[in-house]
mmCIF file of C-alpha atoms in Angstrom:
data_model
loop_
_atom_site.group_PDB
_atom_site.id
_atom_site.type_symbol
_atom_site.label_atom_id
_atom_site.label_comp_id
_atom_site.label_asym_id
_atom_site.label_seq_id
_atom_site.Cartn_x
_atom_site.Cartn_y
_atom_site.Cartn_z
ATOM 1 C CA UNK I 25 184.242 62.978 37.990
ATOM 2 C CA UNK I 26 181.305 63.486 36.395
ATOM 3 C CA UNK I 27 181.774 66.138 34.022
ATOM 4 C CA UNK I 28 177.666 65.984 33.127
ATOM 5 C CA UNK I 29 176.925 67.050 36.599
ATOM 6 C CA UNK I 30 179.793 68.126 38.553
ATOM 7 C CA UNK I 31 180.430 72.562 38.469
ATOM 8 C CA UNK I 32 182.506 74.644 39.164
ATOM 9 C CA UNK I 33 182.406 78.515 40.328
ATOM 10 C CA UNK I 34 184.374 81.052 38.619
ATOM 11 C CA UNK I 35 185.543 84.292 40.372
ATOM 12 C CA UNK I 36 186.520 87.626 39.115
ATOM 13 C CA UNK I 37 189.487 88.938 40.554
ATOM 14 C CA UNK I 38 188.185 87.811 44.528
ATOM 15 C CA UNK I 39 184.718 88.649 44.077
ATOM 16 C CA UNK I 40 181.464 85.543 42.665
ATOM 17 C CA UNK I 41 181.112 86.008 39.428
ATOM 18 C CA UNK I 42 178.708 82.540 38.781
ATOM 19 C CA UNK I 43 179.238 79.212 38.263
ATOM 20 C CA UNK I 44 179.543 76.364 34.941
ATOM 21 C CA UNK I 45 179.246 72.749 34.646
ATOM 22 C CA UNK I 46 182.051 70.871 33.237
ATOM 23 C CA UNK I 47 180.613 69.118 30.505
ATOM 24 C CA UNK I 48 179.609 72.959 28.832
ATOM 25 C CA UNK I 49 182.833 73.947 29.548
ATOM 26 C CA UNK I 50 184.817 70.963 27.341
ATOM 27 C CA UNK I 51 182.167 71.593 24.603
ATOM 28 C CA UNK I 52 183.211 75.165 24.408
ATOM 29 C CA UNK I 53 187.218 74.345 24.168
ATOM 30 C CA UNK I 54 185.918 71.537 21.816
ATOM 31 C CA UNK I 55 184.709 74.637 19.369
ATOM 32 C CA UNK I 56 187.441 76.872 19.504
ATOM 33 C CA UNK I 57 189.419 73.370 19.135
ATOM 34 C CA UNK I 58 187.444 72.886 16.195
ATOM 35 C CA UNK I 59 187.718 76.394 14.624
ATOM 36 C CA UNK I 60 190.818 77.175 14.672
ATOM 37 C CA UNK I 61 191.527 74.190 12.944
ATOM 38 C CA UNK I 62 189.079 74.959 9.903
ATOM 39 C CA UNK I 63 191.180 78.300 9.457
ATOM 40 C CA UNK I 64 194.434 77.203 10.737
ATOM 41 C CA UNK I 65 197.494 77.041 7.694
ATOM 42 C CA UNK I 66 197.680 73.573 6.945
ATOM 43 C CA UNK I 67 201.629 73.609 6.574
ATOM 44 C CA UNK I 68 201.999 75.363 9.787
ATOM 45 C CA UNK I 69 198.836 74.582 11.447
ATOM 46 C CA UNK I 70 198.907 78.369 12.600
ATOM 47 C CA UNK I 71 196.157 80.513 11.791
ATOM 48 C CA UNK I 72 195.060 81.975 8.842
ATOM 49 C CA UNK I 73 193.117 84.938 7.181
ATOM 50 C CA UNK I 74 189.858 84.824 8.722
ATOM 51 C CA UNK I 75 191.526 84.735 12.860
ATOM 52 C CA UNK I 76 193.528 87.072 11.735
ATOM 53 C CA UNK I 77 190.758 89.618 10.500
ATOM 54 C CA UNK I 78 188.846 89.312 13.693
ATOM 55 C CA UNK I 79 191.417 89.678 15.974
ATOM 56 C CA UNK I 80 191.553 93.135 14.241
ATOM 57 C CA UNK I 81 188.413 93.872 14.597
ATOM 58 C CA UNK I 82 187.712 93.017 18.379
ATOM 59 C CA UNK I 83 190.796 95.883 18.329
ATOM 60 C CA UNK I 84 189.098 98.364 16.595
ATOM 61 C CA UNK I 85 186.115 97.656 18.763
ATOM 62 C CA UNK I 86 188.193 97.805 22.270
ATOM 63 C CA UNK I 87 190.771 100.843 21.196
ATOM 64 C CA UNK I 88 193.755 99.383 22.232
ATOM 65 C CA UNK I 89 196.633 100.643 20.765
ATOM 66 C CA UNK I 90 198.784 97.793 18.835
ATOM 67 C CA UNK I 91 201.243 96.738 16.245
ATOM 68 C CA UNK I 92 200.443 94.534 12.687
ATOM 69 C CA UNK I 93 204.397 92.995 11.417
ATOM 70 C CA UNK I 94 204.278 91.431 8.110
ATOM 71 C CA UNK I 95 206.932 88.982 7.393
ATOM 72 C CA UNK I 96 208.164 88.298 4.091
ATOM 73 C CA UNK I 97 211.098 85.890 2.595
ATOM 74 C CA UNK I 98 213.067 87.831 -0.214
ATOM 75 C CA UNK I 99 214.492 85.378 -2.481
ATOM 76 C CA UNK I 100 212.083 81.792 -1.485
ATOM 77 C CA UNK I 101 210.905 81.894 -4.767
ATOM 78 C CA UNK I 102 214.084 81.267 -7.361
ATOM 79 C CA UNK I 103 215.339 78.975 -4.084
ATOM 80 C CA UNK I 104 211.688 77.396 -3.698
ATOM 81 C CA UNK I 105 212.811 75.981 -7.768
ATOM 82 C CA UNK I 106 215.304 75.238 -7.695
ATOM 83 C CA UNK I 107 215.751 73.499 -4.416
ATOM 84 C CA UNK I 108 211.703 71.477 -5.051
ATOM 85 C CA UNK I 109 208.703 72.619 -3.406
ATOM 86 C CA UNK I 110 209.560 70.122 0.030
ATOM 87 C CA UNK I 111 212.636 72.149 0.391
ATOM 88 C CA UNK I 112 210.670 75.648 -0.245
ATOM 89 C CA UNK I 113 207.544 74.138 2.758
ATOM 90 C CA UNK I 114 210.886 73.333 5.580
ATOM 91 C CA UNK I 115 211.622 77.249 4.936
ATOM 92 C CA UNK I 116 208.176 78.267 5.171
ATOM 93 C CA UNK I 117 207.589 75.555 8.290
ATOM 94 C CA UNK I 118 211.081 77.478 9.425
ATOM 95 C CA UNK I 119 210.131 80.547 9.991
ATOM 96 C CA UNK I 120 206.802 79.548 11.982
ATOM 97 C CA UNK I 121 208.412 77.892 14.400
ATOM 98 C CA UNK I 122 210.571 81.304 14.935
ATOM 99 C CA UNK I 123 208.006 83.259 14.914
ATOM 100 C CA UNK I 124 206.266 80.856 17.628
ATOM 101 C CA UNK I 125 210.094 80.204 19.511
ATOM 102 C CA UNK I 126 210.017 84.531 19.778
ATOM 103 C CA UNK I 127 206.347 85.707 20.420
ATOM 104 C CA UNK I 128 204.486 85.026 23.565
ATOM 105 C CA UNK I 129 201.595 83.997 22.380
ATOM 106 C CA UNK I 130 199.561 84.694 25.371
ATOM 107 C CA UNK I 131 199.394 88.190 24.580
ATOM 108 C CA UNK I 132 200.190 88.670 20.640
ATOM 109 C CA UNK I 133 199.085 87.358 17.490
ATOM 110 C CA UNK I 134 200.655 84.815 14.903
ATOM 111 C CA UNK I 135 199.415 84.024 11.251
ATOM 112 C CA UNK I 136 199.904 82.477 7.802
ATOM 113 C CA UNK I 137 198.479 84.657 5.701
ATOM 114 C CA UNK I 138 199.763 82.209 2.794
ATOM 115 C CA UNK I 139 202.888 81.299 1.165
ATOM 116 C CA UNK I 140 205.204 82.812 2.533
ATOM 117 C CA UNK I 141 203.804 85.876 4.034
ATOM 118 C CA UNK I 142 203.334 85.825 7.774
ATOM 119 C CA UNK I 143 201.597 88.083 10.219
ATOM 120 C CA UNK I 144 201.729 89.372 13.656
ATOM 121 C CA UNK I 145 200.282 91.915 15.772
ATOM 122 C CA UNK I 146 201.660 93.232 18.602
ATOM 123 C CA UNK I 147 199.722 94.138 21.810
ATOM 124 C CA UNK I 148 203.860 94.227 24.110
ATOM 125 C CA UNK I 149 205.970 97.366 24.280
ATOM 126 C CA UNK I 150 208.628 95.380 23.374
ATOM 127 C CA UNK I 151 207.809 94.254 19.960
ATOM 128 C CA UNK I 152 210.219 95.622 18.330
ATOM 129 C CA UNK I 153 213.143 94.167 20.110
ATOM 130 C CA UNK I 154 211.105 90.675 19.164
ATOM 131 C CA UNK I 155 211.119 91.583 15.331
ATOM 132 C CA UNK I 156 214.631 92.652 15.255
ATOM 133 C CA UNK I 157 215.645 89.493 17.035
ATOM 134 C CA UNK I 158 214.119 87.426 15.334
ATOM 135 C CA UNK I 159 215.348 88.676 12.292
ATOM 136 C CA UNK I 160 218.882 87.735 13.263
ATOM 137 C CA UNK I 161 218.258 84.557 14.402
ATOM 138 C CA UNK I 162 216.302 83.900 10.740
ATOM 139 C CA UNK I 163 220.051 85.393 9.603
ATOM 140 C CA UNK I 164 222.412 83.358 11.204
ATOM 141 C CA UNK I 165 219.672 80.362 10.456
ATOM 142 C CA UNK I 166 218.927 80.227 6.738
ATOM 143 C CA UNK I 167 221.644 79.101 5.213
ATOM 144 C CA UNK I 168 221.785 75.689 6.690
ATOM 145 C CA UNK I 169 218.676 74.631 4.116
ATOM 146 C CA UNK I 170 221.405 75.539 1.578
ATOM 147 C CA UNK I 171 223.085 72.263 2.576
ATOM 148 C CA UNK I 172 225.321 70.693 -0.750
ATOM 149 C CA UNK I 173 225.030 74.293 -1.774
ATOM 150 C CA UNK I 174 228.857 76.616 -1.566
ATOM 151 C CA UNK I 175 228.407 80.595 -0.689
ATOM 152 C CA UNK I 176 224.428 79.813 -0.816
ATOM 153 C CA UNK I 177 223.975 81.461 -4.046
ATOM 154 C CA UNK I 178 221.558 79.724 -6.700
ATOM 155 C CA UNK I 179 221.301 80.149 -10.789
ATOM 156 C CA UNK I 180 217.078 80.446 -11.509
ATOM 157 C CA UNK I 181 214.370 81.936 -13.847
ATOM 158 C CA UNK I 182 213.122 84.701 -13.126
ATOM 159 C CA UNK I 183 209.468 86.442 -13.844
ATOM 160 C CA UNK I 184 210.241 86.978 -17.198
ATOM 161 C CA UNK I 185 212.105 83.097 -18.121
ATOM 162 C CA UNK I 186 215.471 84.454 -17.928
ATOM 163 C CA UNK I 187 218.280 82.937 -15.643
ATOM 164 C CA UNK I 188 219.860 84.834 -13.537
ATOM 165 C CA UNK I 189 221.391 84.724 -9.257
ATOM 166 C CA UNK I 190 219.883 85.574 -6.106
ATOM 167 C CA UNK I 191 221.401 85.466 -2.957
ATOM 168 C CA UNK I 192 220.968 84.181 0.584
ATOM 169 C CA UNK I 193 216.703 84.026 1.368
ATOM 170 C CA UNK I 194 216.594 87.224 3.750
ATOM 171 C CA UNK I 195 213.313 88.747 5.839
ATOM 172 C CA UNK I 196 211.916 91.329 5.604
ATOM 173 C CA UNK I 197 209.297 92.972 7.915
ATOM 174 C CA UNK I 198 206.577 96.011 7.670
ATOM 175 C CA UNK I 199 204.922 97.159 10.967
ATOM 176 C CA UNK I 200 202.421 99.613 10.762
ATOM 177 C CA UNK I 201 202.035 101.106 14.753
ATOM 178 C CA UNK I 202 198.866 102.094 15.884
ATOM 179 C CA UNK I 203 197.066 104.533 18.400
ATOM 180 C CA UNK I 204 193.426 104.135 19.122
ATOM 181 C CA UNK I 205 192.734 107.481 17.945
ATOM 182 C CA UNK I 206 193.576 107.040 14.747
ATOM 183 C CA UNK I 207 190.506 105.196 13.690
ATOM 184 C CA UNK I 208 189.164 108.028 13.993
ATOM 185 C CA UNK I 209 190.374 109.230 11.102
ATOM 186 C CA UNK I 210 189.209 106.108 9.129
ATOM 187 C CA UNK I 211 192.667 104.690 8.167
ATOM 188 C CA UNK I 212 193.411 101.800 5.654
ATOM 189 C CA UNK I 213 194.851 99.460 7.327
ATOM 190 C CA UNK I 214 195.872 96.445 4.111
ATOM 191 C CA UNK I 215 197.447 100.016 2.183
ATOM 192 C CA UNK I 216 199.292 101.027 5.087
ATOM 193 C CA UNK I 217 200.705 97.929 5.940
ATOM 194 C CA UNK I 218 201.084 97.467 2.080
ATOM 195 C CA UNK I 219 203.332 100.300 2.069
ATOM 196 C CA UNK I 220 205.831 99.413 4.850
ATOM 197 C CA UNK I 221 206.380 95.948 3.385
ATOM 198 C CA UNK I 222 206.905 97.737 -0.322
ATOM 199 C CA UNK I 223 209.624 100.249 2.178
ATOM 200 C CA UNK I 224 210.982 96.762 3.890
ATOM 201 C CA UNK I 225 211.640 94.651 0.970
ATOM 202 C CA UNK I 226 213.500 97.876 -0.649
ATOM 203 C CA UNK I 227 216.702 97.448 1.770
ATOM 204 C CA UNK I 228 219.375 95.198 2.321
ATOM 205 C CA UNK I 229 219.697 92.486 3.889
ATOM 206 C CA UNK I 230 216.957 91.031 6.693
ATOM 207 C CA UNK I 231 215.436 94.366 7.572
ATOM 208 C CA UNK I 232 213.252 96.129 9.841
ATOM 209 C CA UNK I 233 210.237 98.709 8.144
ATOM 210 C CA UNK I 234 208.264 100.660 10.347
ATOM 211 C CA UNK I 235 205.226 103.243 9.011
ATOM 212 C CA UNK I 236 204.802 106.567 10.566
ATOM 213 C CA UNK I 237 200.995 107.164 9.586
ATOM 214 C CA UNK I 238 200.103 110.453 8.248
ATOM 215 C CA UNK I 239 197.063 111.765 10.329
ATOM 216 C CA UNK I 240 195.162 114.540 9.093
ATOM 217 C CA UNK I 241 193.734 116.474 12.218
ATOM 218 C CA UNK I 242 189.784 115.540 13.344
#
């Protein structure tokens, strides 16, 4: 095998589409790996904001249906303050592993915006079932990270410096389902996602809220 001279053929279905050199393929793979590492979150190694925006722009151009889900932890800050950053990082990695185990990244996309905020871009039709499964698994497992603390209730200072009690962490998911025709109406996806996330966090426990887009007729 000589990667500098050996070639391979490229098929489109059963038709010959061209040929390429092994060395060129390896160069492209290396470029993709370097680019992914550059924009990955250092804690979870999941893609960050740049790849997320690139994917959304690509989907806009393709005019395909998809759903954007924002995953946000409730009561994470008091947990992080009470147990320390090391235990907090374990929670972040746990959520990343949970998403990775349940979402097929050959079809869909998992990103880590930062902190305790994650995003998934779904093209699969059964994405709601996937999200509901993630929420159930989260609730079943998160108590294990409160090791040594009975009842998963902690006392920590709120944003005003007053001590208060916080219950077990939950996971809120705000979803925006997008149909291709809606992009002609100039929807602000970030604003719609923020609305969905706000409603999800207002619901008790781990929950999914799907924002119904209000689209004006053309």
